[in-house]
Short mmCIF file of C-alpha atoms in Angstrom, two decimals:
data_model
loop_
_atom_site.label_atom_id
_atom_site.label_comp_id
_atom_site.label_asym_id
_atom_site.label_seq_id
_atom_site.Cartn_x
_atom_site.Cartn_y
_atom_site.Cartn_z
CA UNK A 1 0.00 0.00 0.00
CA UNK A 2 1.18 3.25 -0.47
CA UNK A 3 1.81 6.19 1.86
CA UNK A 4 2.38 9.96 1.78
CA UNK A 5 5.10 9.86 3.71
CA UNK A 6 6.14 13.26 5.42
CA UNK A 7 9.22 12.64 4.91
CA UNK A 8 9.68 11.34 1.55
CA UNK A 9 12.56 13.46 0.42
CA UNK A 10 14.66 13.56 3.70
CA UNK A 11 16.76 11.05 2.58
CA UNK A 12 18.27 13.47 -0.53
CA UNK A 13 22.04 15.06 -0.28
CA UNK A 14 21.47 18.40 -0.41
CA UNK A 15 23.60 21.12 1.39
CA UNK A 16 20.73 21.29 4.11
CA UNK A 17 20.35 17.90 4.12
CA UNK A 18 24.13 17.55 5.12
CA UNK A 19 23.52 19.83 8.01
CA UNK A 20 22.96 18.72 11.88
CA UNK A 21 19.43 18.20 12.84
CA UNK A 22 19.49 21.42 15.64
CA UNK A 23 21.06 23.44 13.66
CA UNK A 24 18.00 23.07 11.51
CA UNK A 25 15.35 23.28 14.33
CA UNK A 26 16.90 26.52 15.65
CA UNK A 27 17.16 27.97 12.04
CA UNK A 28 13.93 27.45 10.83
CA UNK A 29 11.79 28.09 14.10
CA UNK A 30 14.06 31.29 14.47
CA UNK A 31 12.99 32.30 11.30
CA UNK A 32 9.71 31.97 11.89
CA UNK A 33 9.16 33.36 14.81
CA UNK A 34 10.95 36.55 13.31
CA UNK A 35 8.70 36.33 10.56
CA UNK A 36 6.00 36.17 12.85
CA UNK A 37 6.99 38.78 15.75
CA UNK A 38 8.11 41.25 12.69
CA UNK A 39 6.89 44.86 14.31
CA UNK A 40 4.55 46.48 11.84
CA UNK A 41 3.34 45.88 8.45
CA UNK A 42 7.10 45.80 5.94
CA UNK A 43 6.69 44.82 2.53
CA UNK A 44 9.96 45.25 1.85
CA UNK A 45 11.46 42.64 4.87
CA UNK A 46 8.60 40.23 3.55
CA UNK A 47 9.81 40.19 0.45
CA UNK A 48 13.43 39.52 1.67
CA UNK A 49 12.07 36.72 3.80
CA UNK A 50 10.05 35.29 0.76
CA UNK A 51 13.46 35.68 -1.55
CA UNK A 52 15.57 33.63 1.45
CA UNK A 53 13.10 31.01 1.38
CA UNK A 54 12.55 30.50 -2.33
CA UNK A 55 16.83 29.86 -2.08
CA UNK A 56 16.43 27.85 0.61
CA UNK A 57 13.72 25.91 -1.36
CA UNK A 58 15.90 26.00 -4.01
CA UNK A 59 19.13 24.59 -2.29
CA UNK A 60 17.24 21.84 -0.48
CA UNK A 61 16.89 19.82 -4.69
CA UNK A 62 12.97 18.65 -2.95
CA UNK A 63 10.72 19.05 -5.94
CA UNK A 64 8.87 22.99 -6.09
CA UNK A 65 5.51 21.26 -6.62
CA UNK A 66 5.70 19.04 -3.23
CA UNK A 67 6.76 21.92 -1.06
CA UNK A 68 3.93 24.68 -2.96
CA UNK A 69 1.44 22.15 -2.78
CA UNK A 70 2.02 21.35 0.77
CA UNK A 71 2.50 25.00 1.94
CA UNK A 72 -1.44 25.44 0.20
CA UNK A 73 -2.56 22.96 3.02
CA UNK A 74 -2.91 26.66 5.27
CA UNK A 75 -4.50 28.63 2.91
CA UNK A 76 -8.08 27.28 4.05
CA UNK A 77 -7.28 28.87 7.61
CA UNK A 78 -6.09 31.82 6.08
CA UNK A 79 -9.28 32.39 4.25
CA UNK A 80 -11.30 32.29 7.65
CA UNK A 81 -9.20 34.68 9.13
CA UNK A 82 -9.80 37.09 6.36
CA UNK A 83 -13.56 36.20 6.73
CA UNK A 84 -13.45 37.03 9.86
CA UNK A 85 -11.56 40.06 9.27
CA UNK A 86 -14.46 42.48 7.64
CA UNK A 87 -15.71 42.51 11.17
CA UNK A 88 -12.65 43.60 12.87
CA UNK A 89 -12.69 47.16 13.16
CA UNK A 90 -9.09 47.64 11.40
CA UNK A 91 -9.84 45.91 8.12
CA UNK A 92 -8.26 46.05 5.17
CA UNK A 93 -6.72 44.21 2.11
CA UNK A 94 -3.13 44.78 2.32
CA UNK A 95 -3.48 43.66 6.07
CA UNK A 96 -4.78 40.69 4.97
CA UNK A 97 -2.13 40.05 2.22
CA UNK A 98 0.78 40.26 4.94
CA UNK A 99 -1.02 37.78 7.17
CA UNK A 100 -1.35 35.49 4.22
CA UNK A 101 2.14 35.88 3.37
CA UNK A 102 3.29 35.09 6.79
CA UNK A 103 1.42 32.13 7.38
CA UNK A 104 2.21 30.53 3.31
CA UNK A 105 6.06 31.50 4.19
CA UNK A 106 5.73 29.96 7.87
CA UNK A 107 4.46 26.35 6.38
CA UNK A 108 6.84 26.42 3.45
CA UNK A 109 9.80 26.85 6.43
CA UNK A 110 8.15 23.99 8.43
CA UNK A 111 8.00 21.36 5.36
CA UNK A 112 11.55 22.25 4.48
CA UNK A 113 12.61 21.55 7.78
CA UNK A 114 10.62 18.04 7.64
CA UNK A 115 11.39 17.53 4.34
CA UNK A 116 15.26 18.18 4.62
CA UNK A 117 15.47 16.36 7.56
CA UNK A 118 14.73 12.39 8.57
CA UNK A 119 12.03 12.19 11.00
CA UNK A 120 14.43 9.97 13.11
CA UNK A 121 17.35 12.57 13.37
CA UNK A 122 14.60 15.02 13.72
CA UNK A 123 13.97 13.54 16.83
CA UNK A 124 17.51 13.24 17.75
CA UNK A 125 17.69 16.59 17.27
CA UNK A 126 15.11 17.86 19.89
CA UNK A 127 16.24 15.51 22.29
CA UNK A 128 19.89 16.95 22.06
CA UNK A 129 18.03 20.41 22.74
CA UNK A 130 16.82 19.14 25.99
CA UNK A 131 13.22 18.28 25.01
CA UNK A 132 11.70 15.60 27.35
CA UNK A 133 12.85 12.08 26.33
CA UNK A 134 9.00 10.63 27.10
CA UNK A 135 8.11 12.68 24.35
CA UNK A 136 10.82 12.21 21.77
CA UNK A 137 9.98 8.15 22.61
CA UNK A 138 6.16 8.69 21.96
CA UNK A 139 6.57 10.94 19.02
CA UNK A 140 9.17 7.69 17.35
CA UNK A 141 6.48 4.87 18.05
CA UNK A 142 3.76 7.33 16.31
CA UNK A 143 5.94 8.07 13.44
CA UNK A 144 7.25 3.95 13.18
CA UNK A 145 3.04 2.94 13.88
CA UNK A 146 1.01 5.77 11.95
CA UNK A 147 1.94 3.69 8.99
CA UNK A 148 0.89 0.19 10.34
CA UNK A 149 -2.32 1.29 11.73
CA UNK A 150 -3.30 3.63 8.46
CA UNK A 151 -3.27 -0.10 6.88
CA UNK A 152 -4.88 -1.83 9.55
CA UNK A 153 -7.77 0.47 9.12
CA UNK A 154 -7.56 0.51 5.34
CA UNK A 155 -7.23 -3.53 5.74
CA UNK A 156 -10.49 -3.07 8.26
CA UNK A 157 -12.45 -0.83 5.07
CA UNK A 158 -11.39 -3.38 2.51
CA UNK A 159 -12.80 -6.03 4.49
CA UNK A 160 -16.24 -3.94 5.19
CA UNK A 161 -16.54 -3.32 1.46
CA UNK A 162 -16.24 -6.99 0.77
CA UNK A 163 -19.56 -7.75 2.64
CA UNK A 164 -21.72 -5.36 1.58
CA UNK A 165 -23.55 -3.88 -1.06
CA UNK A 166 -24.69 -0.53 -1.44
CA UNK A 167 -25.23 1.94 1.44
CA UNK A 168 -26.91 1.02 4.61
CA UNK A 169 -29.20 3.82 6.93
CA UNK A 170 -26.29 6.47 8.89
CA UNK A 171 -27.57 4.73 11.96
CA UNK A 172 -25.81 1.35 11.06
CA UNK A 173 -23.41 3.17 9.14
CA UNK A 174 -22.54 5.20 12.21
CA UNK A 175 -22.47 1.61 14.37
CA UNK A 176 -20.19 0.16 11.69
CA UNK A 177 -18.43 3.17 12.43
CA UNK A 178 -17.93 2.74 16.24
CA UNK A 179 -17.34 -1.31 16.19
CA UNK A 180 -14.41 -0.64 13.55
CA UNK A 181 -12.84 1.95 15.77
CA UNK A 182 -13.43 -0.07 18.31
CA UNK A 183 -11.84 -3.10 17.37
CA UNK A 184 -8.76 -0.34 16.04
CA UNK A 185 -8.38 0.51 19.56
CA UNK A 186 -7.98 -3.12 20.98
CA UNK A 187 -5.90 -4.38 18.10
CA UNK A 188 -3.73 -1.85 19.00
CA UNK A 189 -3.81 -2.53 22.83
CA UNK A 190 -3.09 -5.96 21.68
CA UNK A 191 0.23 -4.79 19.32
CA UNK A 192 1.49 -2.79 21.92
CA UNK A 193 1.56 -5.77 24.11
CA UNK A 194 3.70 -7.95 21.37
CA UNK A 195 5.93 -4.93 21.05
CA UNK A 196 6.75 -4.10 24.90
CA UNK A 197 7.07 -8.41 24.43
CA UNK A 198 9.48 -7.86 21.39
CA UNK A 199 11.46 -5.42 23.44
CA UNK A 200 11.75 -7.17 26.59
CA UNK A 201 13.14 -10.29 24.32
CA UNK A 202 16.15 -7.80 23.12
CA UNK A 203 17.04 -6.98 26.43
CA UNK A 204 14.92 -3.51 27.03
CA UNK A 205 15.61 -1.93 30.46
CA UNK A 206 13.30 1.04 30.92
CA UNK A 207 16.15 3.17 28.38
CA UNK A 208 16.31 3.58 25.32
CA UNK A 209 19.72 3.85 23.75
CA UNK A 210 20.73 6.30 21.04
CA UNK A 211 24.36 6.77 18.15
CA UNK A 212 24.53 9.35 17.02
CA UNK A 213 25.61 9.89 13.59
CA UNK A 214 26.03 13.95 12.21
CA UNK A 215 28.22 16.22 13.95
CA UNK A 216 28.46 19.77 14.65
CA UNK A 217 30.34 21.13 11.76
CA UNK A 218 31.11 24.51 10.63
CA UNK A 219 28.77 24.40 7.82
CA UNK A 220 26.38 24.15 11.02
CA UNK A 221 27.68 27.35 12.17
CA UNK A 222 27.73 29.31 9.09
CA UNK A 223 24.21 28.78 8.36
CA UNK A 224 22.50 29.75 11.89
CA UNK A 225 25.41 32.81 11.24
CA UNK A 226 23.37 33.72 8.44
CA UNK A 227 20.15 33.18 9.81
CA UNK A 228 21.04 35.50 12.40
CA UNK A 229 21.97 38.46 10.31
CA UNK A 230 18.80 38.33 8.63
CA UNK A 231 16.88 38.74 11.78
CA UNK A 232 19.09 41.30 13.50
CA UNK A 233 19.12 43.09 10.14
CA UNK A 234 15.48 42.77 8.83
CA UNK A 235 14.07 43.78 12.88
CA UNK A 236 16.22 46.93 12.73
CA UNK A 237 15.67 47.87 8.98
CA UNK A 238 11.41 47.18 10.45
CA UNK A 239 11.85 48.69 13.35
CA UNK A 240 12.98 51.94 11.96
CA UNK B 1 29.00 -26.76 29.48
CA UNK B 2 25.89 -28.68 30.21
CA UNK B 3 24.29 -30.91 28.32
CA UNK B 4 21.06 -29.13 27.57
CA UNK B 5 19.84 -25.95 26.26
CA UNK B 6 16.77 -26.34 27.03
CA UNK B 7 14.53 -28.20 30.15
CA UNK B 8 11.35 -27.78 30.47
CA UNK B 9 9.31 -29.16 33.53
CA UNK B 10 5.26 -30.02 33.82
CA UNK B 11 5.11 -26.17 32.53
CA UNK B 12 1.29 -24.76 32.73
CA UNK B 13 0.19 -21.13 31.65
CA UNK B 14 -2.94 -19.96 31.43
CA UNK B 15 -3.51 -16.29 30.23
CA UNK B 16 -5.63 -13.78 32.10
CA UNK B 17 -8.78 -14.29 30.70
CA UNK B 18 -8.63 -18.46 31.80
CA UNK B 19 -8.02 -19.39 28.62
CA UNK B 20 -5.76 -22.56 29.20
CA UNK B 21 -2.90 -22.09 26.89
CA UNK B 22 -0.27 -24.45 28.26
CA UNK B 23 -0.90 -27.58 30.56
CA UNK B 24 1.92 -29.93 32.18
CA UNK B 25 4.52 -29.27 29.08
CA UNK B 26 7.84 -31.13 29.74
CA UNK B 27 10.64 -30.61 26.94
CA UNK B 28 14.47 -31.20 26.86
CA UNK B 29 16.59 -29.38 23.93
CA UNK B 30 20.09 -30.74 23.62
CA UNK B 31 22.82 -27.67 23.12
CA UNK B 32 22.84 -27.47 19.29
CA UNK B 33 19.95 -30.02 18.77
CA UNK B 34 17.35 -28.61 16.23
CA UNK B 35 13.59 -28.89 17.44
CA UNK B 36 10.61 -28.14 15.59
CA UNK B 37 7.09 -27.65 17.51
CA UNK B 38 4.12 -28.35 14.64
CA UNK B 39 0.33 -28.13 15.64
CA UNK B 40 -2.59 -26.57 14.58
CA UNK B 41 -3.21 -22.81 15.11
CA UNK B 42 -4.02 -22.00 18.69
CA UNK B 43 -1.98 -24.98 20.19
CA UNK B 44 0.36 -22.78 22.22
CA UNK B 45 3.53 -23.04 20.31
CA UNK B 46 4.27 -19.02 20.33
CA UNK B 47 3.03 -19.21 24.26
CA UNK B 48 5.54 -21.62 25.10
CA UNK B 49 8.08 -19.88 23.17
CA UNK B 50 7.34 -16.66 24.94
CA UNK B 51 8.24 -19.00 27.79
CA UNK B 52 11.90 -19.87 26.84
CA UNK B 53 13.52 -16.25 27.69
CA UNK B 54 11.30 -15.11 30.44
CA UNK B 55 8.55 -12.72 28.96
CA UNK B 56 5.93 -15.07 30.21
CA UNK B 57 5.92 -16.94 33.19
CA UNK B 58 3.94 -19.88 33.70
CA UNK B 59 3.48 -22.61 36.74
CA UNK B 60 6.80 -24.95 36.00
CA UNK B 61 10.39 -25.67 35.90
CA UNK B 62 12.20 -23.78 33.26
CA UNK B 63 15.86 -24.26 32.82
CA UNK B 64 17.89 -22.17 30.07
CA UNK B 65 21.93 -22.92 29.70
CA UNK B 66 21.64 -25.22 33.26
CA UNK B 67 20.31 -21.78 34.92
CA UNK B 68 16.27 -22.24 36.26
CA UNK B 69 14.50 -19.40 35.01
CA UNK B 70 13.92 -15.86 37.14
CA UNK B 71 13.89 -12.60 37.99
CA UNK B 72 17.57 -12.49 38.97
CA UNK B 73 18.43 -13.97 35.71
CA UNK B 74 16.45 -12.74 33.39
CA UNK B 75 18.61 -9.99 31.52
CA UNK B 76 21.41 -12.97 31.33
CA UNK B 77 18.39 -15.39 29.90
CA UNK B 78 17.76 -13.00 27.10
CA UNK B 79 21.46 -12.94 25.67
CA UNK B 80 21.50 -16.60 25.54
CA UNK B 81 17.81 -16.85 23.85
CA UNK B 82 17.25 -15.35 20.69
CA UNK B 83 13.30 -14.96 20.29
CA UNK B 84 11.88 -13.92 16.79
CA UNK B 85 8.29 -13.01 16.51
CA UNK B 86 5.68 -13.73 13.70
CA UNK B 87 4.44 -10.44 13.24
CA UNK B 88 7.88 -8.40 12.03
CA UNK B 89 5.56 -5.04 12.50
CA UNK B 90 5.35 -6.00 16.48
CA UNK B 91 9.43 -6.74 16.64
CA UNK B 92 10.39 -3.91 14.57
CA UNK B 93 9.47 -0.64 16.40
CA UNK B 94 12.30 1.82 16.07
CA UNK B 95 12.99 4.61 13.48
CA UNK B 96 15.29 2.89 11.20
CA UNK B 97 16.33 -0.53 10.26
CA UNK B 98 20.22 0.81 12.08
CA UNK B 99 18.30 1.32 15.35
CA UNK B 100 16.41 -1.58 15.49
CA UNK B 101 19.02 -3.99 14.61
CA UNK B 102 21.61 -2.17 17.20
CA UNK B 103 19.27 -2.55 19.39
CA UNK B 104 19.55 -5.77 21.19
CA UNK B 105 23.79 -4.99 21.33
CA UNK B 106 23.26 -1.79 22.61
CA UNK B 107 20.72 -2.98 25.47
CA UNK B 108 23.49 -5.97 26.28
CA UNK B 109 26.23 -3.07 26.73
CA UNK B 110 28.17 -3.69 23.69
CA UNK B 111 31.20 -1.13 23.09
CA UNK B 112 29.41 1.24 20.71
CA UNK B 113 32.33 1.71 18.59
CA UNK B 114 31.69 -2.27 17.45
CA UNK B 115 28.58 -1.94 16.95
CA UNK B 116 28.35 -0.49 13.40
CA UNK B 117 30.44 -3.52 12.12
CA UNK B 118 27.92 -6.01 13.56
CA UNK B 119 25.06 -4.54 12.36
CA UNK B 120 27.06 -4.66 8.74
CA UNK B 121 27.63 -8.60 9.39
CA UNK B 122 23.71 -9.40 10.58
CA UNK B 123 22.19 -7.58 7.55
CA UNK B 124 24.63 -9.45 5.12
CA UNK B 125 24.13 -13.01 7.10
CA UNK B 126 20.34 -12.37 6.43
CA UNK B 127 21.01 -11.34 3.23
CA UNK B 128 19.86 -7.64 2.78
CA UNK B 129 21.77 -4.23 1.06
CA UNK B 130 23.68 -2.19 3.84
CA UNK B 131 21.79 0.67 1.91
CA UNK B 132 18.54 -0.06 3.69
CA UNK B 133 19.78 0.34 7.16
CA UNK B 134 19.18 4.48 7.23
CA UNK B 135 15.31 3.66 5.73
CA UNK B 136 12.54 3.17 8.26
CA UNK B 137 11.32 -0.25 8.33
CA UNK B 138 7.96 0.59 7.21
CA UNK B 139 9.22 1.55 4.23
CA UNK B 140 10.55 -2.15 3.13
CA UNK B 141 8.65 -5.04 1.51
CA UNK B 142 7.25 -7.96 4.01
CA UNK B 143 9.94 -10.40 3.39
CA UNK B 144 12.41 -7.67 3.89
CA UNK B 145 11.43 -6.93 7.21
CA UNK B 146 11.04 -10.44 7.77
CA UNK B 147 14.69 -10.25 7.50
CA UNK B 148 15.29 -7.21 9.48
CA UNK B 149 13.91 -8.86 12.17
CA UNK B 150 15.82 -12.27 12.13
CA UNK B 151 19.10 -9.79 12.03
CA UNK B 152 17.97 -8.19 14.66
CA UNK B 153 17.96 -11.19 17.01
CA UNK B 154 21.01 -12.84 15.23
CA UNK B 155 23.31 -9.74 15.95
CA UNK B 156 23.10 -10.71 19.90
CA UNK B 157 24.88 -14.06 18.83
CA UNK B 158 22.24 -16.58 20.83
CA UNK B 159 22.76 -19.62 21.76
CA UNK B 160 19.36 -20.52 21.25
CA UNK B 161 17.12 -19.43 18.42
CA UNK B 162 13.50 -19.64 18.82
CA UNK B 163 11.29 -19.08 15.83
CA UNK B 164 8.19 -18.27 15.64
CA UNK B 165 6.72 -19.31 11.69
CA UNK B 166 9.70 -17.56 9.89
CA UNK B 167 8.86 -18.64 6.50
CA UNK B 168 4.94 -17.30 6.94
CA UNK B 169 4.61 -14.92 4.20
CA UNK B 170 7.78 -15.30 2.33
CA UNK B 171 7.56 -16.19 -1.78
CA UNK B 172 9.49 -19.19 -1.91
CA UNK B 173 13.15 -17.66 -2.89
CA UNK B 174 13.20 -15.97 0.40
CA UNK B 175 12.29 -18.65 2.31
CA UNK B 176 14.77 -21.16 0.85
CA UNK B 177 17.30 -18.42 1.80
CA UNK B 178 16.12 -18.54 4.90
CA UNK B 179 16.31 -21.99 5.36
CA UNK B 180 20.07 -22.37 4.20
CA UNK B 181 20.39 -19.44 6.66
CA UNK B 182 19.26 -21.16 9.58
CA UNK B 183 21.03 -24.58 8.74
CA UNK B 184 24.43 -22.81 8.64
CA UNK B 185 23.71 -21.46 11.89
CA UNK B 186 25.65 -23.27 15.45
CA UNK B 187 22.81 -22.26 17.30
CA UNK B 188 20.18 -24.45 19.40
CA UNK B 189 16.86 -24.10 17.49
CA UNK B 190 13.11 -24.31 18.25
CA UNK B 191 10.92 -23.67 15.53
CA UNK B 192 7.05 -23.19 15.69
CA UNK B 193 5.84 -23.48 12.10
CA UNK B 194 3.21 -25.26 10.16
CA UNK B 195 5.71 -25.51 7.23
CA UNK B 196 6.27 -28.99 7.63
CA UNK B 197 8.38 -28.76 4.22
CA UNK B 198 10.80 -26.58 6.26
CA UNK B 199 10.68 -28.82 9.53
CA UNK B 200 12.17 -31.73 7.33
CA UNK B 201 14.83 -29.54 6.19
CA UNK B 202 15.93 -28.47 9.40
CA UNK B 203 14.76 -30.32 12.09
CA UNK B 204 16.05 -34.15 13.11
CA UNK B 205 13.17 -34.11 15.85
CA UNK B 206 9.47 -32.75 16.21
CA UNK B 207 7.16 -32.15 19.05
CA UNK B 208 3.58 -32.00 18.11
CA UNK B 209 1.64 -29.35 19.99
CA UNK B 210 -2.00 -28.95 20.13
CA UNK B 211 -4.48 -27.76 22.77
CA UNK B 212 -1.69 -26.48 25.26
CA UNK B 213 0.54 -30.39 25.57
CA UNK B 214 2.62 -32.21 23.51
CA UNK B 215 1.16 -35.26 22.40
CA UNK B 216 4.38 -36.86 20.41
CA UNK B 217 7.93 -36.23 20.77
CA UNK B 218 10.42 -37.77 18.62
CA UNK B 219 12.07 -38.44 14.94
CA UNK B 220 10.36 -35.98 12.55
CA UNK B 221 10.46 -38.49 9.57
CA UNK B 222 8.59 -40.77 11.92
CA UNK B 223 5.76 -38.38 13.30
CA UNK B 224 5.08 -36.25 9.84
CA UNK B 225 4.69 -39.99 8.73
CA UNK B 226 2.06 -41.44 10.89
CA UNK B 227 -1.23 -40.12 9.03
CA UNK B 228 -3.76 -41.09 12.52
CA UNK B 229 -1.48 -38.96 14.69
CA UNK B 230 -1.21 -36.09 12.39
CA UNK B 231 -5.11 -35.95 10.96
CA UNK B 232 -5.69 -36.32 14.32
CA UNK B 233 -4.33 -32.69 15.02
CA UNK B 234 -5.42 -30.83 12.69
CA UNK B 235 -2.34 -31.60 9.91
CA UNK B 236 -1.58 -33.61 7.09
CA UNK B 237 1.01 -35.69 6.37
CA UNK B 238 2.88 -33.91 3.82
#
């Protein structure tokens, strides 16, 4: 079966690909919390921002199409904002336009980060950054499971489709419903079982042990450098 | 170095519910003897293997490498007994294939400057590219991660292999490759299959399982022979 997974070109050798997994957290979420923080309303600092991301889109070699069609995914949120907006008593268009061109750059920053980086050194990366290691556990058996449970439940739907014909009242549509996600739930009650089994077998201890495999190099260094002149520069040249 | 791998002693299990799964079970492995346990589905072949390193613990005698199975132990149990599950989704649960095979070596304290090379060594033993081991296991075929998975256990060097239907879902290449895998192995093996093509491959002896006790013990040409005892079961002479 096949999967969109999020990760699909993380695996590429890129010159962000090549860098560590921090540096990459700090960069991007930097960036977009200066993106997001910037004082007042700056077409000109937007448009830098825009310009560094398009090279950093650029540099990363993952497909334009994947990352533009991705970044889209906001746009439905950014629409009921601007709904909204009309009655909000400082309205108007080009206000609008910035906060749409925040949020599209903001997503496109996020998938690069995802996209340039494997989920698993992702992970590494946050834990090196001190974030708490229950977490960084649970977040690696959802990313290892989301797969095998998307086909359980597409396995489950196959197997429901099988044995009927044509469409049944939304009451026993809706029971259907429940007794498959019910039956979801234990099955994976019942997995998680086997696994704590499988890990027991290979000697599991209540830790979970980690090698680590990119360094801190000066490419590292040199990037969050640059990152960091952009902000400094772009919140002085806005703050004017 | 004692003479068995394996003793097993009027073992009984039953699992939370009350379903009896294993009743009065007595089994001897010789060190480097190769056993196969056959029976029908439900017979409480994986239960008993669950058994062999500790992650279940029945009413019994269990003794592993001379030592009688417990808490004290247990860690030291789990080197010696290499367990491999059915399901590779429910053995395989870290990031990447590295991880998962590393593992078991990393758990058992291994210097982690060796462990690279025998990760190399188990994926080539099994028979898979070193280019997978970055990819998350989700990403490779069944029989791949079947694979993964047998590497994973292999890696730890056991002394005694259990295996829990290794050639289920396999296309016939892999499991042949499998099953010249396994035969060049030293180890001690227990294997719960209904393959019975693979059981005369690699197994001398058979225990036949079914409803929680083993009802025959002995040569496997012998018991895969006798048509009563196997129709019996639930199998067929094959």
């Amino acid at each position: 079966m096949r999967h969109n997974f999020i990760d699909r070109y993380a695996n590429l050798d890129s010159p962000l690909h090549v860098l560590e997994a921090r540096t990459k957290i700090l960069g991007y979420l930097s960036l977009i919390a200066a993106l997001l923080l910037m004082p007042g309303r700056n077409d000109v600092v937007l448009l830098v921002y825009a310009f560094v991301a398009a090279i950093l889109v650029g540099a990363s070699q993952v497909p334009l199409g994947y990352i533009a069609g991705r970044s889209l995914v906001i746009l439905p949120f950014v629409l009921l904002a601007g709904i909204a907006a009309p009655w909000t008593n400082s309205f108007d268009g080009a206000r609008f336009m910035a906060l749409a061109t925040r949020s599209f750059l903001s997503v496109t920053i996020l998938l690069l980060m995802t996209s340039t980086t494997p989920f698993p050194e992702l992970l590494r990366g946050l834990q090196k950054l001190g974030c708490p290691r229950i977490l960084i556990l649970n977040l690696g058996f959802l990313y290892r499971y989301l797969f095998v449970l998307t086909e359980e439940v597409l396995r489950m739907r196959q197997a429901r489709d099988c044995r009927r014909a044509g469409r049944a009242p939304p009451r026993v549509e809706l029971k259907l419903l429940g007794s498959m996600l019910g039956s979801l739930v234990l099955r994976s009650f019942e997995r998680a079982e086997r696994m704590y089994q499988a890990m027991l077998s290979r000697g599991y201890a209540g830790e979970f042990p980690v090698l680590a495999p990119r360094r801190f190099t000066w490419r590292d260094l040199t990037f969050l450098a640059g990152i960091a002149l952009l902000i400094v520069s772009s919140f002085r040249y806005a703050g004017r | 170095m004692t003479e068995y791998a394996i003793r097993i002693t009027r073992l009984s299990y039953s699992y939370p519910d009350g379903t009896k799964a294993l009743e009065d079970v007595d089994l001897d492995v010789r060190v480097g003897e190769r056993v196969a346990l056959v029976g029908p589905s439900g017979a409480g072949k994986s239960t008993l293997l669950l058994h062999l390193n500790g992650v279940l613990s029945g009413k019994g005698m269990i003794r592993v490498m001379g030592k009688p199975l417990g808490d004290t132990a247990l860690r030291e149990i789990r080197r010696h007994v290499g367990l491999v599950f059915q399901n590779p989704d429910d053995q395989l649960f870290c990031p990447t294939v590295f991880e998962d095979v590393a593992f078991g070596p990393l758990n058992l304290s291994i210097s982690p400057q060796e462990i690279p090379h025998r990760v190399e060594r188990a994926l080539r033993d099994v028979g898979l590219d070193q280019s997978i081991r970055n990819r998350p296991s989700h990403h490779l075929s069944h029989g791949e991660r079947k694979r993964v998975a047998l590497a994973s256990v292999l890696i730890m060097e056991p002394d005694i292999l259990a295996l829990d239907e290794p050639s289920s879902n396999l296309d016939p290449r892999n499991r042949r490759h499998l099953i010249e895998l396994v035969a060049s192995l030293p180890s001690t093996l227990v294997l719960a299959t209904h393959d019975l093509g693979m059981v005369m491959a690699l197994c001398p002896r058979t225990a036949l399982m079914d409803r929680g006790k083993i009802w025959a013990d002995g040569e496997t040409r012998r018991i895969l022979a006798d048509a009563r005892l196997m129709e019996e079961h639930g199998l067929e002479v094959p």
